[in-house]
Tab-separated table of C-alpha atoms in Angstrom:
chain	number	residue	atom	x	y	z
W	1	MET	CA	12.079	-19.402	-2.571
W	2	ARG	CA	8.365	-19.182	-3.361
W	3	VAL	CA	5.943	-17.857	-0.771
W	4	ALA	CA	3.010	-20.223	-0.169
W	5	PRO	CA	-0.207	-18.176	-0.116
W	6	ASP	CA	-2.766	-18.086	2.640
W	7	VAL	CA	-6.198	-18.354	0.983
W	8	PHE	CA	-9.383	-16.881	2.436
W	9	ALA	CA	-13.012	-17.303	1.506
W	10	ASP	CA	-13.575	-13.677	0.541
W	11	PRO	CA	-12.011	-10.191	0.812
W	12	GLN	CA	-13.616	-9.640	4.226
W	13	ALA	CA	-12.024	-12.755	5.729
W	14	LEU	CA	-8.703	-11.767	4.171
W	15	GLY	CA	-8.989	-8.276	5.617
W	16	ARG	CA	-9.838	-9.550	9.092
W	17	GLN	CA	-6.719	-11.714	9.236
W	18	ALA	CA	-4.500	-8.934	7.880
W	19	ALA	CA	-5.947	-6.548	10.457
W	20	GLU	CA	-5.169	-9.013	13.252
W	21	LEU	CA	-1.512	-8.944	12.203
W	22	VAL	CA	-1.476	-5.141	12.304
W	23	ALA	CA	-3.285	-4.949	15.650
W	24	ASP	CA	-0.922	-7.484	17.210
W	25	GLY	CA	2.029	-5.456	15.957
W	26	LEU	CA	0.545	-2.267	17.372
W	27	GLU	CA	0.204	-3.855	20.792
W	28	ARG	CA	3.757	-5.226	20.754
W	29	SER	CA	5.255	-1.891	19.740
W	30	ARG	CA	3.232	-0.067	22.418
W	31	LEU	CA	4.583	-2.393	25.088
W	32	ALA	CA	8.108	-1.887	23.722
W	33	GLY	CA	7.684	1.902	23.830
W	34	ARG	CA	8.434	2.481	20.174
W	35	PRO	CA	6.516	3.755	17.145
W	36	TYR	CA	4.757	1.379	14.770
W	37	LEU	CA	5.157	2.260	11.094
W	38	LEU	CA	2.510	0.809	8.769
W	39	GLY	CA	3.089	1.074	5.019
W	40	CYS	CA	-0.263	1.711	3.342
W	41	PRO	CA	-1.369	1.539	-0.294
W	42	GLY	CA	-4.343	3.528	-1.548
W	43	GLY	CA	-7.097	1.950	-3.604
W	44	ARG	CA	-9.161	-1.199	-3.286
W	45	SER	CA	-6.812	-3.986	-2.224
W	46	ALA	CA	-6.405	-3.022	1.422
W	47	ALA	CA	-9.917	-1.600	1.925
W	48	THR	CA	-11.200	-4.588	3.897
W	49	THR	CA	-8.029	-4.560	6.003
W	50	TYR	CA	-8.502	-0.918	6.961
W	51	ALA	CA	-12.169	-1.510	7.826
W	52	ALA	CA	-11.397	-4.573	9.936
W	53	LEU	CA	-8.531	-2.775	11.662
W	54	ALA	CA	-10.843	0.039	12.746
W	55	GLN	CA	-13.162	-2.555	14.282
W	56	LEU	CA	-10.263	-4.160	16.146
W	57	VAL	CA	-9.010	-0.803	17.411
W	58	GLY	CA	-12.414	-0.217	19.001
W	59	ARG	CA	-12.817	-3.762	20.288
W	60	ARG	CA	-9.327	-3.960	21.819
W	61	ARG	CA	-9.327	-0.305	22.899
W	62	LEU	CA	-5.984	0.260	21.184
W	63	ASP	CA	-4.113	3.514	21.672
W	64	LEU	CA	-2.844	4.836	18.322
W	65	GLY	CA	-0.561	7.567	19.579
W	66	HIS	CA	2.486	5.622	18.369
W	67	LEU	CA	1.076	4.658	14.936
W	68	VAL	CA	2.686	6.193	11.852
W	69	VAL	CA	0.828	5.646	8.573
W	70	VAL	CA	3.334	5.591	5.717
W	71	MET	CA	1.560	6.240	2.422
W	72	MET	CA	3.377	4.761	-0.546
W	73	ASP	CA	2.653	7.212	-3.347
W	74	ASP	CA	0.551	10.087	-4.657
W	75	TYR	CA	-0.496	11.558	-7.975
W	76	LEU	CA	1.289	14.700	-9.134
W	77	VAL	CA	0.028	17.555	-11.309
W	78	PRO	CA	1.734	20.690	-12.668
W	79	GLY	CA	1.672	23.558	-10.179
W	80	PRO	CA	1.506	27.303	-10.875
W	81	GLY	CA	5.258	27.510	-11.498
W	82	GLY	CA	5.301	24.433	-13.716
W	83	HIS	CA	6.769	22.205	-11.011
W	84	LEU	CA	5.017	18.950	-10.214
W	85	GLU	CA	3.135	18.988	-6.921
W	86	HIS	CA	0.634	16.845	-5.054
W	87	GLU	CA	-2.814	16.455	-6.555
W	88	ASP	CA	-5.453	18.585	-4.818
W	89	ASP	CA	-6.032	16.741	-1.551
W	90	SER	CA	-9.798	17.022	-1.979
W	91	ALA	CA	-9.681	14.958	-5.200
W	92	PRO	CA	-11.152	11.443	-4.842
W	93	HIS	CA	-7.918	9.897	-6.159
W	94	SER	CA	-5.592	11.945	-3.921
W	95	CYS	CA	-3.544	9.597	-1.742
W	96	ILE	CA	-3.307	12.321	0.905
W	97	ARG	CA	-7.115	12.418	1.006
W	98	PHE	CA	-7.248	8.623	1.032
W	99	GLY	CA	-4.843	8.347	3.939
W	100	ARG	CA	-6.566	11.066	5.930
W	101	GLU	CA	-10.195	10.095	5.303
W	102	GLU	CA	-10.148	6.358	4.604
W	103	VAL	CA	-7.325	5.151	6.826
W	104	VAL	CA	-6.674	7.564	9.686
W	105	ALA	CA	-10.151	9.012	10.328
W	106	PRO	CA	-11.920	5.642	10.847
W	107	LEU	CA	-9.093	4.450	13.088
W	108	ASN	CA	-9.224	7.599	15.194
W	109	ARG	CA	-13.004	7.390	15.527
W	110	ALA	CA	-12.650	3.819	16.725
W	111	ALA	CA	-9.863	4.696	19.154
W	112	GLY	CA	-11.843	7.509	20.761
W	113	ARG	CA	-10.847	10.812	22.296
W	114	GLY	CA	-7.266	11.013	23.493
W	115	ARG	CA	-6.233	7.698	21.930
W	116	GLY	CA	-6.017	8.619	18.274
W	117	MET	CA	-3.130	9.141	15.899
W	118	PRO	CA	-1.641	12.666	15.706
W	119	PRO	CA	-2.073	14.375	12.299
W	120	ASP	CA	1.676	14.688	11.711
W	121	GLN	CA	2.012	10.909	11.796
W	122	LEU	CA	0.407	10.540	8.371
W	123	TRP	CA	3.450	10.512	6.082
W	124	VAL	CA	3.385	11.091	2.323
W	125	PRO	CA	6.491	11.462	0.125
W	126	ASP	CA	7.342	15.033	-0.876
W	127	PRO	CA	7.872	15.412	-4.641
W	128	ALA	CA	10.240	18.340	-4.022
W	129	HIS	CA	12.538	16.181	-1.870
W	130	PRO	CA	11.608	12.540	-2.518
W	131	ASP	CA	14.936	11.139	-1.320
W	132	ARG	CA	14.218	12.409	2.178
W	133	TYR	CA	11.425	9.834	2.548
W	134	ASP	CA	13.872	6.929	2.624
W	135	ASP	CA	16.011	8.842	5.111
W	136	ALA	CA	12.975	9.434	7.364
W	137	LEU	CA	12.020	5.760	7.264
W	138	ALA	CA	15.557	4.745	8.165
W	139	ALA	CA	15.712	7.265	11.009
W	140	ALA	CA	12.422	5.922	12.410
W	141	GLY	CA	13.756	2.369	12.439
W	142	GLY	CA	11.989	1.188	9.296
W	143	VAL	CA	8.474	0.089	8.432
W	144	ASP	CA	7.146	-2.627	10.720
W	145	LEU	CA	4.704	-3.923	8.101
W	146	PHE	CA	4.295	-2.874	4.494
W	147	LEU	CA	0.858	-3.726	3.115
W	148	LEU	CA	1.329	-4.215	-0.625
W	149	ALA	CA	-0.940	-4.538	-3.648
W	150	SER	CA	-0.355	-5.503	-7.268
W	151	GLY	CA	-1.701	-3.848	-10.375
W	152	ALA	CA	-3.991	-6.245	-12.221
W	153	GLY	CA	-2.717	-5.517	-15.705
W	154	ASP	CA	0.969	-4.662	-15.347
W	155	GLY	CA	1.965	-5.700	-11.836
W	156	HIS	CA	2.866	-2.227	-10.634
W	157	VAL	CA	3.408	-1.805	-6.906
W	158	ALA	CA	2.814	1.708	-5.600
W	159	PHE	CA	3.777	3.634	-8.769
W	160	ASN	CA	6.683	1.348	-9.660
W	161	ALA	CA	5.898	0.350	-13.240
W	162	PRO	CA	7.382	-2.579	-15.165
W	163	GLY	CA	11.112	-2.054	-15.615
W	164	SER	CA	11.593	-0.330	-12.253
W	165	PRO	CA	15.162	-1.050	-11.111
W	166	ALA	CA	15.782	-3.061	-7.971
W	167	GLY	CA	17.859	-0.217	-6.522
W	168	SER	CA	15.194	2.477	-6.944
W	169	ARG	CA	14.406	4.765	-4.027
W	170	THR	CA	11.529	7.173	-3.470
W	171	ARG	CA	11.298	9.327	-6.585
W	172	VAL	CA	9.080	11.154	-9.069
W	173	VAL	CA	7.997	8.985	-12.003
W	174	SER	CA	6.054	9.192	-15.232
W	175	LEU	CA	3.080	6.834	-15.166
W	176	PRO	CA	2.784	4.533	-18.182
W	177	ASP	CA	-0.594	3.945	-19.790
W	178	SER	CA	-0.654	0.387	-18.392
W	179	THR	CA	-0.607	1.676	-14.810
W	180	ARG	CA	-3.041	4.469	-15.589
W	181	ARG	CA	-5.487	1.963	-17.122
W	182	ASP	CA	-5.327	-0.169	-13.973
W	183	ASN	CA	-6.200	2.923	-11.958
W	184	LEU	CA	-9.351	3.560	-13.982
W	185	ALA	CA	-10.869	0.609	-12.137
W	186	THR	CA	-9.460	1.725	-8.802
W	187	PHE	CA	-11.023	5.186	-9.046
W	188	PRO	CA	-14.376	5.215	-10.891
W	189	THR	CA	-14.407	9.011	-10.547
W	190	PHE	CA	-12.012	9.133	-13.500
W	191	GLY	CA	-15.082	8.260	-15.559
W	192	GLY	CA	-13.221	5.613	-17.552
W	193	ARG	CA	-11.195	8.305	-19.316
W	194	LEU	CA	-7.469	7.635	-19.539
W	195	ASP	CA	-6.767	11.319	-20.104
W	196	ALA	CA	-8.299	12.076	-16.689
W	197	VAL	CA	-5.595	10.061	-14.884
W	198	PRO	CA	-2.540	12.174	-13.963
W	199	GLY	CA	0.605	11.306	-15.863
W	200	HIS	CA	3.062	11.590	-12.974
W	201	GLY	CA	3.393	10.406	-9.415
W	202	VAL	CA	5.757	10.265	-6.479
W	203	THR	CA	6.396	6.781	-5.152
W	204	VAL	CA	8.468	4.713	-2.792
W	205	GLY	CA	11.010	2.665	-4.725
W	206	ILE	CA	11.677	-1.038	-4.960
W	207	ASP	CA	14.718	-0.683	-2.719
W	208	THR	CA	12.667	1.447	-0.323
W	209	ILE	CA	10.299	-1.468	0.220
W	210	VAL	CA	13.025	-4.110	0.523
W	211	ARG	CA	15.491	-2.124	2.608
W	212	HIS	CA	13.096	-0.475	5.040
W	213	SER	CA	10.514	-3.202	5.745
W	214	ALA	CA	10.664	-5.568	8.690
W	215	SER	CA	7.840	-7.572	7.092
W	216	VAL	CA	5.516	-7.334	4.098
W	217	LEU	CA	2.036	-8.591	3.323
W	218	MET	CA	0.830	-8.775	-0.275
W	219	LEU	CA	-2.971	-8.552	-0.547
W	220	VAL	CA	-4.662	-9.961	-3.657
W	221	SER	CA	-8.412	-10.328	-4.044
W	222	GLY	CA	-11.034	-10.514	-6.749
W	223	PRO	CA	-11.453	-12.361	-10.044
W	224	ASP	CA	-9.683	-9.558	-11.947
W	225	LYS	CA	-6.446	-10.350	-10.086
W	226	GLY	CA	-5.909	-13.834	-11.513
W	227	ARG	CA	-2.874	-12.906	-13.569
W	228	ALA	CA	-1.399	-11.032	-10.617
W	229	ALA	CA	-2.015	-13.936	-8.261
W	230	ALA	CA	-0.372	-16.370	-10.675
W	231	ARG	CA	2.723	-14.196	-11.040
W	232	LEU	CA	3.032	-13.654	-7.299
W	233	CYS	CA	2.565	-17.305	-6.401
W	234	ALA	CA	5.377	-18.174	-8.810
W	235	ALA	CA	7.749	-15.425	-7.655
W	236	THR	CA	11.098	-16.407	-6.151
W	237	GLY	CA	12.514	-12.875	-6.011
W	238	TYR	CA	12.176	-9.504	-7.674
W	239	ASP	CA	11.243	-9.586	-11.367
W	240	PRO	CA	11.224	-6.095	-12.959
W	241	ALA	CA	8.663	-7.311	-15.504
W	242	TRP	CA	6.125	-7.590	-12.642
W	243	PRO	CA	7.236	-5.167	-9.909
W	244	ALA	CA	4.861	-6.489	-7.248
W	245	THR	CA	7.135	-9.550	-7.050
W	246	VAL	CA	9.282	-7.322	-4.805
W	247	PHE	CA	7.381	-8.860	-1.875
W	248	ALA	CA	9.279	-12.133	-2.418
W	249	ALA	CA	12.613	-10.315	-2.031
W	250	CYS	CA	11.653	-8.836	1.351
W	251	ALA	CA	12.176	-10.033	4.890
W	252	ARG	CA	9.269	-12.074	6.283
W	253	PRO	CA	6.996	-11.992	3.210
W	254	ARG	CA	3.421	-13.226	3.300
W	255	LEU	CA	0.886	-13.547	0.492
W	256	PHE	CA	-2.862	-13.396	1.152
W	257	LEU	CA	-5.304	-14.371	-1.609
W	258	ASP	CA	-9.049	-14.593	-1.530
W	259	ASP	CA	-10.653	-17.609	-3.174
W	260	ALA	CA	-11.769	-15.650	-6.228
W	261	ALA	CA	-8.169	-14.614	-6.968
W	262	ARG	CA	-6.959	-18.176	-6.337
W	263	ARG	CA	-9.509	-19.620	-8.762
W	264	ALA	CA	-8.719	-16.952	-11.359
W	265	ALA	CA	-5.005	-17.705	-11.028
W	266	ALA	CA	-5.670	-21.398	-11.612
W	267	ALA	CA	-7.450	-20.497	-14.824
W	268	VAL	CA	-4.453	-18.585	-16.181
W	269	THR	CA	-3.130	-20.747	-18.984
W	270	ALA	CA	-0.308	-18.545	-20.280
W	271	PRO	CA	3.091	-19.556	-18.887
W	272	VAL	CA	4.311	-17.422	-15.997
W	273	GLY	CA	7.687	-15.833	-16.482
C-alpha cells in the first residue's frame, strides 16, 4: 500500500510539523513513565526538524531526562591495529559529533539546567560489536519514532546501499561510490573529493528499522530530491534497488515532502521501478 505524502511549503514548515510529532511523543512517554527512543539520521534532511524541536522543548518546557537519541550510522576508518573504528569525533562528518553537537546540545540548552538529556543516552552503534545495537533497541522496547532520509542519487538509508537485504541487522559495511558521492553534498568539508569520504561505515540494517520501530517518518526536501521523492511516493514495500523504500514496510509510516521535492518528483519522466 502506498503512503500518501504530506506536502509542506518549505523545509522549515516540514521541520516544524515533524518536531510537533516528536514533542508530542516525548510528552506521552513522560506521562507513561518510560523512555522515548528517537532514531536520528545525520546530515541535511532532518536539520530543520532538530532546530524546530529545540524551539518546542524550550516553549513547552519539556524534560528530556527520558529521551534516548539513537544515531543510525557512523563513518569508520582504520585504527592503529588495522581494525575499523569510529571516525575522529571532532571531524565535521562524524556522526558522533553530529549527534552530540547538532542534536543533543541544542535540545539540552533549550531544556535548561536539570532538564536535559544525560550523555549516556546518545547511542551510536559499536563497530566492534554491531549486533549488540539491535539487542539494545529490543531491550529498551524499540524506537518510538525513526526519522529517515533518502540518498538523492542511490536511495541509501543510513548506510544501507542498493542491494541491502531485507533481513540485514546493524553491521559494518563498505560504502559504494554512489553513496559516497551523495555524501559530498551532505558534507561540504570533504571539498568535493570522493577520496576524502571514508570507505566504510557502521549502520543499522533494514530489518533493524522495520523490526524495532513503532513508527517512521521519511523526510524529503529540496529540488535535488526529486528522484527520491518519486521513488518513495510509488513505494508499496521494501525495494532493495532503493533502500529508503524500507519506510513503506514499517509500522505507521509517514512521508513528508516539501514543495520543491514534490515539484521535482513531478518532473521525473523516467518510469519508477
